[in-house]
Amino acid sequence: MVAVSGAEITRRPAPRSALRAGGIAAVAPLAAVFGGAAAAALAAVGATALAVGVYLGRRDAVDGGALVAFAGVVLAGVNDAPALPVLLGTVATVLAWDVGGNALSLGAQLGREADTSRVESLHALAGAAVGVTAAVVGFALFAVGPTRQPVTTLFVLLLGATLLVVALNR
Amino acid sequence: MASDSTRASGDGRMADPAADARAGDDAAGATGESGARAEATVRSATTRHTNRWVGIAGLAFLTAGIGVFVRSRPLVLAAVVIVGYLAYANVFDDPSVSLAVGRRLDERAPDPGDEIRVTVTVENTGDAVLPDLRVIDQVPEALEVVAGPARTATALRPGARMTFSYTVVARRGEYRFDGLTVLARDFSGSVERELDLSTAAETVTVVSPLDGTTAVPLAPLTSPYTGRVETDSGGEGVEFYAVREYRHGDPLSRIDWNRFARERSLSTLEFREERMATVVLVLDLRAEAFLQAGEDGRHAVDREIDAAGRLFRSLLGTGDRVGIAAFAPADVWLPPGAGKTHRARARHLLATHPALSPTPPERDVYTRTQLRDLETRLSEETQILFLSPMPDPVSAYVVRSLHTRGHPVTVVSPDPTRTDTPGHLYEHLERSNRLNDLRTSGVRVLDWADDESLAETLERGRRRWSL
């Protein structure tokens, strides 16, 4: 005999969420190809782990997968990949991680059966907009900048950090 | 707003099509007019940081560091992108949530087993966009959601509304739908506000029909009133019982005149007396009794209460006086009685008494105190029908205690055990030993298997005891 219990819900993200996160993450290995096969392979492993992690509702797999995918992108950058693929890979990795994490929380709070695609799409769009804006601003400064010294980019980074501090102290 | 549930779906949409279009999220077959949407009051609210962007700052500076080290400008730019996300994660204030909530049930008084469709409408009455709103309806615990989860997520502009619906299966009892849990996040999801909202209450009352069943076998302890329980004494009645010598004062109609003609001696015919019984149905509603055979299906207490309804109706129908008592966290007592009002009272008690809820009680039951109270309430000629899965020695103690005080006890015990694993088999044997011990001390025990109907069980008992 069993003690009486209530109905259960499947506390996992919907399969569609895993597909969405995996689709975004798949951009990372494509971008990393510009930095060699090893970088692309590393990014692909990470992207796969991320998608599987979302499907299974495993936060550690999502975090780890995103880190590995990003390591692939960084490796591509170290191997002298052009700026555009590196930026694209970065945006894709962070966005996939963000979308995956959001899907995990939706899965945990609402379960697999709930209809969440609208919220998830909006979340992904907002995240993409942020990434693209940041990339475009950075890329514009990179392209238009007067000298080709790393100092310039460091300056840009500093500017970004300043923006952050302003945002934090609002 | 109650009765027009089916009609509302048509004309409601026409009443305010703009609002529906704005909401854009009525995939669940919303109706525009979903009753009065009232501003929900906040019972409790907490704001927390989800910390989901933690570590991203470190990642940004690590990337920038590698970029500077290998003199790769693209990598430093990548760090700029990550810093952009860092700002995104921190730029938003706590979401301020102001919602109006309406809820509609398509059935207010269903029968057990019917499906009730619940439609919930949530409207953003604040002036801020809610980009990530997760809504969980607080379905009464005992009701099982069978279609469409009672949860959804959406984004709502100011003034927009959304509707979702789900289906629950009605179970005996009275239920209130009056709460909604809302989780609102900002765009980046770094701040989450959880609200417990109190909404206008919708109640549903599910009353099981009191079906009669086959006659309940009762012990021969009866009241002085004529009824249907066959006693072991001769007198007025229908069925032949004995012949005895004529005594002065015997009615002429009962003298055996044939015998007088044959043997010239007077003798009197006696018939089996049929009397009315007073029965109290005692329900075991302690948390220990909430057991079920498998993962799904009805649990023992549900079967008990269902059986109590049937037994009550049946006993009342055969002219006995019936009452109801229970071992429960709250006082349950319906004194023995008869008649239509009494039946209605019992039906209401069985359906809506809070102690008879289909979920296990959280409070303990003080069995000894309740047993003492019950004994003072029972009149001398009362017999007991004890409904319990007999899960523990306490239930057996209750039976013995009532039995030794001269109240014949019949145990009707829904069997929640199985024999598929050694553990289950052990529980099964333990329980059947308990039942057998009771049988040897003169208690009538009806073991009611999971796949057997109550009528079959009663019939089995009637055949055994009439011998």
XYZ file of C-alpha atoms in Angstrom:
637
model
C 0.000 0.000 0.000
C 1.098 3.494 -0.783
C 0.416 6.737 1.039
C -1.793 9.092 -0.903
C -0.024 11.717 -2.991
C -1.070 14.398 -5.437
C -0.602 14.558 -9.194
C 2.898 14.943 -10.534
C 4.190 17.309 -13.142
C 7.254 16.796 -15.300
C 9.699 19.368 -14.023
C 11.744 19.667 -17.196
C 11.890 22.148 -20.051
C 9.843 21.447 -23.151
C 11.695 19.686 -26.000
C 11.122 22.750 -28.128
C 13.144 24.836 -25.650
C 16.075 22.438 -25.990
C 15.802 22.731 -29.764
C 15.794 26.517 -29.563
C 18.828 26.683 -27.260
C 20.655 24.070 -29.324
C 19.907 25.951 -32.555
C 21.384 29.142 -31.174
C 24.384 27.345 -29.718
C 25.051 25.699 -33.089
C 26.183 29.076 -34.405
C 29.234 28.910 -32.118
C 31.007 25.979 -33.895
C 30.141 27.474 -37.295
C 31.822 30.709 -36.229
C 34.739 28.890 -34.641
C 35.564 27.168 -37.958
C 37.406 30.378 -38.868
C 39.893 29.573 -36.138
C 40.594 25.989 -37.138
C 39.045 22.561 -36.784
C 40.028 22.109 -33.145
C 38.212 25.271 -32.106
C 35.129 24.229 -34.075
C 35.165 20.746 -32.541
C 35.452 22.151 -29.028
C 32.566 24.554 -29.656
C 30.461 21.749 -31.145
C 30.975 19.545 -28.094
C 29.971 22.402 -25.831
C 26.895 23.275 -27.900
C 25.742 19.652 -27.884
C 26.206 19.358 -24.140
C 24.205 22.551 -23.680
C 21.280 21.337 -25.807
C 21.216 17.945 -24.096
C 21.425 19.669 -20.726
C 18.364 21.768 -21.508
C 16.471 18.701 -22.688
C 17.276 16.772 -19.527
C 16.822 19.773 -17.241
C 20.424 19.608 -16.010
C 21.818 22.980 -15.033
C 25.391 21.753 -14.661
C 25.382 20.422 -18.229
C 24.023 23.723 -19.537
C 26.620 25.790 -17.682
C 29.468 23.436 -18.539
C 28.408 23.133 -22.172
C 28.249 26.899 -22.557
C 31.714 27.271 -21.029
C 33.186 24.643 -23.341
C 31.507 26.202 -26.379
C 32.852 29.592 -25.383
C 36.313 28.080 -24.918
C 36.035 26.969 -28.544
C 35.208 30.509 -29.615
C 38.105 31.904 -27.565
C 40.412 29.316 -29.142
C 39.285 30.503 -32.551
C 40.099 34.067 -31.502
C 43.543 32.994 -30.306
C 44.100 31.304 -33.689
C 43.568 34.664 -35.410
C 39.998 34.252 -36.514
C 38.504 37.513 -37.873
C 36.566 39.757 -35.520
C 33.106 39.144 -36.972
C 32.959 35.338 -36.420
C 34.404 35.721 -32.927
C 31.762 38.292 -32.018
C 29.027 36.177 -33.556
C 30.241 33.086 -31.708
C 30.324 34.996 -28.429
C 26.807 36.361 -28.853
C 25.519 32.907 -29.837
C 27.128 31.201 -26.850
C 25.947 33.699 -24.268
C 22.500 33.826 -25.830
C 22.188 30.020 -25.936
C 23.234 29.855 -22.297
C 20.717 32.570 -21.378
C 17.895 30.912 -23.316
C 18.794 27.515 -21.889
C 18.874 28.819 -18.326
C 15.532 30.529 -18.837
C 14.068 27.287 -20.185
C 15.389 25.441 -17.142
C 13.651 27.834 -14.767
C 10.424 27.616 -16.772
C 10.664 23.853 -16.721
C 11.215 23.828 -12.981
C 8.411 26.244 -12.206
C 5.774 25.324 -14.784
C 6.731 21.885 -16.035
C 7.141 20.470 -19.486
C 3.462 20.608 -20.434
C 2.937 24.342 -19.981
C 2.813 26.575 -23.023
C 5.850 28.808 -22.682
C 6.983 29.425 -26.266
C 5.788 33.040 -26.313
C 7.742 34.012 -23.230
C 10.804 32.124 -24.371
C 10.782 33.715 -27.814
C 10.500 37.160 -26.294
C 13.332 36.410 -23.900
C 15.541 35.139 -26.733
C 14.730 38.180 -28.887
C 15.571 40.616 -26.095
C 18.828 38.782 -25.401
C 19.735 38.722 -29.085
C 19.039 42.429 -29.404
C 21.377 43.176 -26.511
C 24.126 40.981 -27.935
C 23.827 42.359 -31.454
C 23.779 45.952 -30.204
C 26.872 45.394 -28.076
C 28.621 43.627 -30.959
C 27.724 46.356 -33.470
C 28.899 49.138 -31.149
C 32.131 47.309 -30.423
C 32.685 46.412 -34.050
C 31.993 49.968 -35.187
C 34.591 51.341 -32.782
C 36.982 48.622 -33.901
C 36.498 49.464 -37.582
C 36.330 53.246 -37.323
C 38.941 53.593 -34.584
C 41.954 55.757 -35.555
C 44.763 53.354 -34.706
C 45.006 49.593 -34.676
C 46.415 49.427 -31.197
C 44.964 47.064 -28.596
C 44.792 50.142 -26.382
C 41.740 51.294 -28.309
C 39.833 48.152 -27.638
C 40.868 48.287 -24.031
C 39.416 51.753 -23.956
C 36.182 50.404 -25.377
C 36.126 47.740 -22.729
C 36.670 50.370 -20.069
C 33.822 52.365 -21.479
C 31.620 49.286 -21.264
C 32.675 48.671 -17.693
C 31.847 52.272 -16.832
C 28.392 51.822 -18.343
C 28.017 48.762 -16.164
C 28.944 50.603 -12.992
C 26.450 53.323 -13.861
C 23.807 50.654 -14.417
C 24.600 48.895 -11.167
C 24.337 52.056 -9.117
C 21.120 53.268 -10.596
C -21.280 34.782 -14.229
C -21.892 31.333 -13.051
C -24.526 29.735 -15.141
C -23.788 31.082 -18.595
C -20.516 29.337 -19.049
C -21.171 27.590 -22.314
C -22.969 30.485 -23.920
C -20.373 33.048 -23.019
C -17.759 31.835 -25.453
C -19.613 33.163 -28.442
C -20.812 36.593 -27.570
C -18.031 37.348 -25.151
C -15.522 37.592 -27.909
C -17.565 40.192 -29.704
C -17.890 42.279 -26.603
C -14.251 43.252 -26.525
C -12.330 41.957 -29.506
C -9.631 44.596 -29.202
C -8.543 43.432 -25.818
C -8.260 39.878 -26.989
C -6.236 40.901 -29.986
C -3.921 42.870 -27.760
C -3.362 39.968 -25.488
C -2.689 37.768 -28.450
C -2.400 34.746 -26.230
C -5.702 33.065 -26.001
C -4.610 29.793 -27.479
C -6.595 28.040 -24.798
C -9.884 28.992 -26.376
C -10.472 32.046 -24.301
C -13.707 33.787 -23.939
C -13.653 37.535 -23.785
C -16.250 37.673 -21.108
C -14.775 35.527 -18.441
C -16.780 36.858 -15.629
C -15.782 39.685 -13.381
C -12.092 40.259 -13.396
C -11.373 41.669 -10.022
C -8.182 43.325 -8.923
C -6.299 40.627 -7.077
C -5.042 41.372 -3.606
C -1.550 40.338 -2.664
C -1.314 37.843 0.174
C 2.463 37.738 0.184
C 5.237 38.894 -2.083
C 8.933 38.190 -2.231
C 11.565 39.599 -4.538
C 14.687 37.629 -5.171
C 17.717 37.766 -7.397
C 17.926 34.705 -9.541
C 21.732 35.039 -9.756
C 21.581 33.526 -13.180
C 24.151 35.949 -14.605
C 26.651 35.307 -11.846
C 30.131 34.665 -13.218
C 29.602 36.531 -16.445
C 31.732 39.453 -15.231
C 34.598 37.079 -14.536
C 34.172 35.610 -17.996
C 34.324 39.088 -19.540
C 37.577 39.966 -17.829
C 39.076 36.541 -18.508
C 38.305 36.948 -22.193
C 39.707 40.471 -22.233
C 42.810 39.228 -20.429
C 43.414 36.454 -22.956
C 42.790 38.980 -25.738
C 45.385 41.372 -24.379
C 47.831 38.550 -23.705
C 47.747 37.113 -27.222
C 47.204 40.567 -28.726
C 43.920 39.542 -30.313
C 41.580 42.442 -30.796
C 38.563 40.257 -31.684
C 38.780 38.635 -28.270
C 38.810 41.969 -26.497
C 35.763 42.896 -28.540
C 34.119 39.652 -27.443
C 34.690 40.814 -23.887
C 32.899 44.038 -24.759
C 29.882 41.986 -25.869
C 29.888 40.105 -22.588
C 30.084 43.371 -20.669
C 27.016 44.432 -22.662
C 25.174 41.387 -21.299
C 26.431 42.208 -17.825
C 24.852 45.630 -18.070
C 21.657 44.039 -19.441
C 21.478 41.803 -16.412
C 21.683 44.707 -14.010
C 19.770 47.473 -15.689
C 16.232 46.540 -14.658
C 14.329 47.403 -11.530
C 12.125 44.978 -9.660
C 9.102 44.283 -11.806
C 6.044 45.926 -10.312
C 3.077 43.668 -10.776
C -0.560 44.701 -10.747
C -3.021 42.179 -12.045
C -6.736 41.596 -12.317
C -7.783 37.982 -12.249
C -11.031 36.303 -13.266
C -11.804 32.634 -13.001
C -14.733 30.664 -14.309
C -15.828 27.090 -13.741
C -18.132 25.542 -16.301
C -19.817 23.400 -13.679
C -20.669 24.319 -10.105
C -22.357 21.188 -8.862
C -20.935 18.252 -10.785
C -21.166 14.608 -9.848
C -18.002 12.831 -8.771
C -15.942 11.886 -11.803
C -17.246 14.705 -13.962
C -14.773 17.007 -15.601
C -14.743 20.664 -14.664
C -13.187 23.144 -17.044
C -11.559 26.085 -15.293
C -10.790 29.202 -17.301
C -8.499 31.808 -15.802
C -8.047 35.297 -17.193
C -5.181 37.499 -16.103
C -5.011 41.163 -17.046
C -2.104 43.518 -16.577
C -3.646 46.540 -14.878
C -0.318 48.192 -14.090
C 1.479 50.601 -16.391
C 4.636 48.557 -16.905
C 5.259 45.803 -19.404
C 5.519 42.374 -17.821
C 7.947 40.604 -20.149
C 7.953 37.297 -18.328
C 4.896 36.428 -16.298
C 4.503 32.883 -15.011
C 1.107 32.056 -13.640
C 0.280 29.006 -11.544
C -3.309 28.540 -10.500
C -3.746 27.212 -6.982
C -5.849 24.190 -7.723
C -7.372 22.651 -4.588
C -5.036 19.899 -3.575
C -7.446 17.022 -3.941
C -8.487 17.814 -7.500
C -6.461 16.175 -10.212
C -5.677 18.191 -13.314
C -6.293 15.939 -16.309
C -5.916 18.297 -19.255
C -3.868 21.406 -19.883
C -1.582 22.217 -16.984
C -2.941 24.816 -14.568
C 0.144 26.864 -15.309
C 1.256 29.081 -18.096
C 3.701 31.806 -18.985
C 3.268 34.849 -21.125
C 4.246 38.459 -21.639
C 1.695 41.177 -21.008
C 1.672 44.776 -22.084
C -0.204 47.247 -19.884
C -3.912 46.607 -20.362
C -3.376 43.319 -22.170
C -4.809 40.100 -20.874
C -4.426 36.436 -21.435
C -6.513 33.394 -20.761
C -5.683 29.819 -20.104
C -7.781 26.898 -19.075
C -7.440 23.437 -17.706
C -9.644 20.561 -16.682
C -9.922 18.901 -13.307
C -11.794 15.792 -12.277
C -14.405 16.381 -9.619
C -14.081 14.457 -6.410
C -16.470 14.391 -3.525
C -16.088 17.485 -1.385
C -16.337 21.229 -1.372
C -13.532 23.169 -2.991
C -12.531 26.795 -3.249
C -10.512 28.255 -6.063
C -9.240 31.486 -4.587
C -5.516 31.787 -5.131
C -3.033 32.368 -7.887
C 0.743 32.230 -7.726
C 2.522 34.631 -10.029
C 6.215 34.803 -10.825
C 7.241 37.923 -12.717
C 10.726 38.394 -14.109
C 12.361 41.296 -15.848
C 13.667 41.019 -19.422
C 17.014 39.555 -18.435
C 15.521 37.301 -15.806
C 17.881 38.497 -13.087
C 15.172 39.671 -10.715
C 12.118 37.576 -9.923
C 9.106 38.672 -7.959
C 6.864 35.994 -6.542
C 3.348 36.925 -5.555
C 0.678 34.941 -3.834
C -2.533 36.527 -5.029
C -5.927 36.209 -3.473
C -8.638 36.246 -6.100
C -12.400 36.241 -5.983
C -13.347 32.793 -4.719
C -15.145 30.289 -6.888
C -16.507 27.285 -5.086
C -17.580 23.942 -6.378
C -19.488 21.392 -4.366
C -19.348 17.790 -5.426
C -21.913 15.607 -3.729
C -22.039 11.911 -4.425
C -25.469 10.495 -4.988
C -26.384 8.205 -2.088
C -27.039 4.955 -3.907
C -28.696 2.205 -2.041
C -27.070 -1.152 -2.056
C -28.039 -4.630 -0.983
C -29.286 -5.036 2.546
C -26.598 -4.543 5.145
C -26.058 -7.565 7.368
C -26.509 -6.394 10.929
C -25.806 -7.969 14.250
C -28.896 -9.051 16.228
C -28.889 -6.145 18.625
C -31.992 -4.117 18.158
C -34.199 -1.432 19.496
C -37.657 -2.223 20.897
C -39.269 -0.986 17.685
C -40.481 -3.202 14.902
C -38.051 -3.308 12.012
C -36.399 -5.729 9.698
C -33.602 -7.291 11.717
C -34.574 -10.851 12.518
C -34.101 -11.458 16.197
C -33.616 -14.653 18.081
C -36.785 -14.269 20.065
C -40.300 -15.377 19.308
C -43.382 -13.200 19.331
C -45.214 -11.182 16.750
C -43.806 -11.489 13.258
C -44.041 -13.235 9.919
C -41.635 -16.108 9.923
C -42.410 -19.237 11.950
C -40.142 -19.499 14.932
C -41.354 -22.098 17.477
C -44.322 -23.757 19.087
C -44.732 -23.624 22.833
C -47.293 -24.518 25.388
C -50.253 -22.236 25.735
C -49.964 -19.708 28.455
C -52.796 -17.755 29.861
C -53.275 -14.515 27.964
C -51.858 -15.608 24.590
C -53.850 -14.044 21.708
C -56.407 -16.382 20.167
C -55.058 -15.782 16.675
C -51.773 -17.430 17.561
C -53.160 -20.607 19.026
C -52.394 -23.596 16.845
C -55.971 -24.749 16.241
C -54.977 -27.681 14.018
C -52.990 -29.125 16.793
C -55.868 -28.518 19.211
C -58.168 -30.446 16.870
C -55.711 -33.326 16.656
C -54.433 -33.626 20.177
C -56.884 -31.604 22.268
C -54.042 -29.606 23.811
C -53.559 -25.888 23.489
C -50.295 -24.623 22.047
C -49.194 -21.223 20.818
C -47.336 -20.449 17.631
C -44.448 -18.075 17.892
C -43.070 -16.021 15.035
C -39.652 -14.521 14.664
C -39.671 -10.998 15.924
C -38.274 -8.387 13.537
C -36.917 -5.295 15.092
C -35.368 -2.019 14.116
C -31.647 -1.552 14.641
C -29.754 1.570 15.585
C -26.517 1.789 13.679
C -23.726 4.317 13.833
C -21.329 4.386 10.909
C -17.879 5.166 12.291
C -15.324 6.335 9.756
C -11.598 6.084 10.210
C -10.239 9.368 8.826
C -6.888 9.426 10.538
C -3.880 10.186 8.347
C -2.861 6.540 8.793
C -5.950 5.430 6.902
C -5.043 7.325 3.748
C -3.620 4.399 1.864
C -4.062 3.225 -1.659
C -3.225 0.019 -3.398
C -1.254 1.365 -6.322
C 0.021 4.694 -7.505
C -3.384 5.658 -8.782
C -6.924 4.657 -8.131
C -9.057 5.440 -5.150
C -7.573 5.459 -1.718
C -9.076 3.652 1.241
C -10.686 6.714 2.806
C -12.421 7.600 -0.436
C -13.802 4.080 -0.611
C -14.803 4.296 3.051
C -16.740 7.501 2.568
C -18.353 6.226 -0.585
C -19.348 3.061 1.249
C -20.673 5.106 4.155
C -23.040 6.876 1.778
C -24.318 3.627 0.344
C -24.667 1.933 3.706
C -26.455 4.936 5.097
C -28.990 4.996 2.306
C -29.470 1.271 2.459
C -29.961 1.133 6.220
C -32.334 4.058 6.147
C -34.255 2.356 3.369
C -34.686 -0.808 5.412
C -36.067 1.162 8.306
C -33.123 1.361 10.625
C -31.927 4.398 12.477
C -28.489 5.492 11.292
C -25.924 7.961 12.558
C -22.435 8.978 11.496
C -19.302 9.478 13.554
C -15.629 9.567 12.709
C -12.135 9.473 14.060
C -10.980 12.693 12.483
C -9.182 15.917 13.356
C -12.536 17.685 13.594
C -15.726 16.620 15.321
C -17.971 14.569 13.071
C -21.265 13.503 14.630
C -24.686 12.943 13.204
C -26.953 11.377 15.833
C -28.912 8.302 14.713
C -32.155 9.213 13.088
C -34.463 8.469 10.211
C -36.431 10.287 7.579
C -35.827 12.461 4.571
C -34.317 15.420 6.432
C -31.918 13.093 8.127
C -30.891 11.653 4.804
C -30.273 15.091 3.331
C -28.247 16.043 6.377
C -26.106 12.935 6.023
C -25.617 13.520 2.344
C -24.420 17.053 3.002
C -22.134 15.924 5.789
C -20.553 13.194 3.688
C -19.980 15.596 0.837
C -18.786 18.739 2.486
C -17.568 18.164 6.012
C -13.973 19.454 6.103
C -12.785 16.385 8.011
C -13.966 14.209 5.143
C -11.704 15.890 2.626
C -9.984 13.569 0.151
C -6.524 14.633 1.304
C -4.822 13.387 4.457
C -5.296 15.628 7.499
C -2.280 17.459 8.820
C -3.330 17.359 12.436
C -3.089 14.339 14.665
C -6.155 12.550 15.862
C -6.363 11.786 19.576
C -7.988 8.415 19.268
C -8.495 7.775 22.985
C -10.270 11.065 23.606
C -12.443 10.609 20.570
C -13.243 7.058 21.531
C -14.376 8.214 24.981
C -16.536 10.949 23.464
C -18.045 8.483 21.014
C -18.888 6.003 23.768
C -20.765 8.626 25.762
C -22.782 9.450 22.683
C -23.806 5.904 21.860
C -27.025 4.647 23.343
C -27.124 1.142 24.748
C -28.653 -0.727 21.836
C -26.474 0.925 19.211
C -24.351 -1.204 16.976
C -21.349 -0.016 15.065
C -20.357 -0.292 11.439
C -16.684 0.604 11.531
C -15.244 1.639 8.180
C -11.479 1.496 8.142
C -8.670 -0.093 6.126
C -7.417 -1.295 9.544
C -3.937 0.070 8.925
C -2.526 -0.205 12.450
C -3.072 -1.675 15.941
C -4.907 1.505 16.973
C -7.773 0.727 14.637
C -8.019 -2.779 16.090
C -7.951 -1.298 19.588
C -10.874 0.942 18.722
C -12.894 -2.014 17.464
C -12.172 -4.144 20.521
C -12.922 -1.322 22.884
C -16.331 -0.660 21.329
C -17.065 -4.351 21.119
C -16.308 -5.051 24.757
C -18.617 -2.261 25.797
C -21.507 -4.200 24.307
C -21.816 -2.503 20.963
C -21.616 -5.222 18.311
C -19.090 -4.075 15.746
C -19.080 -4.952 12.077
C -15.882 -3.878 10.358
C -16.112 -2.977 6.696
C -12.504 -2.752 5.667
C -11.395 -1.581 2.225
C -8.241 -3.505 1.463
C -5.361 -1.218 0.433
C -2.708 -3.923 0.367
C -1.077 -5.777 -2.481
C 0.943 -8.927 -2.723
C 3.293 -8.109 -5.581
C 6.491 -7.543 -3.585
C 7.736 -9.113 -0.339
C 7.242 -5.762 1.440
C 3.674 -5.482 0.218
C 3.057 -9.111 1.085
C 4.259 -8.461 4.625
C 1.847 -5.543 5.006
C -0.904 -7.687 3.535
C -0.291 -10.520 5.997
C 0.009 -8.139 8.926
C -3.370 -6.699 8.095
C -5.078 -10.037 7.560
C -3.700 -11.247 10.882
C -5.194 -8.178 12.506
C -8.550 -8.911 10.889
C -8.402 -12.580 11.915
C -7.626 -11.651 15.516
C -10.731 -9.519 15.521
C -12.800 -12.320 14.008
C -11.771 -14.702 16.763
C -12.941 -12.231 19.376
C -16.399 -12.169 17.855
C -16.214 -9.086 15.675
C -17.746 -9.389 12.253
C -15.209 -8.394 9.644
C -15.879 -7.753 5.998
C -12.671 -7.581 4.001
C -13.478 -5.475 0.990
C -11.001 -6.147 -1.831
C -10.006 -3.404 -4.225
C -11.623 -5.054 -7.240
C -14.822 -6.074 -5.479
C -17.984 -4.025 -5.296
C -19.456 -3.159 -1.932
C -22.611 -5.091 -2.786
C -20.622 -8.264 -3.405
C -18.807 -7.877 -0.118
C -22.025 -7.334 1.802
C -23.673 -10.291 0.099
C -20.727 -12.473 1.065
C -21.063 -11.360 4.657
C -24.823 -11.862 4.690
C -24.516 -15.443 3.460
C -21.822 -16.282 5.980
C -23.594 -14.853 8.987
C -27.100 -16.000 8.233
C -26.004 -19.623 8.612
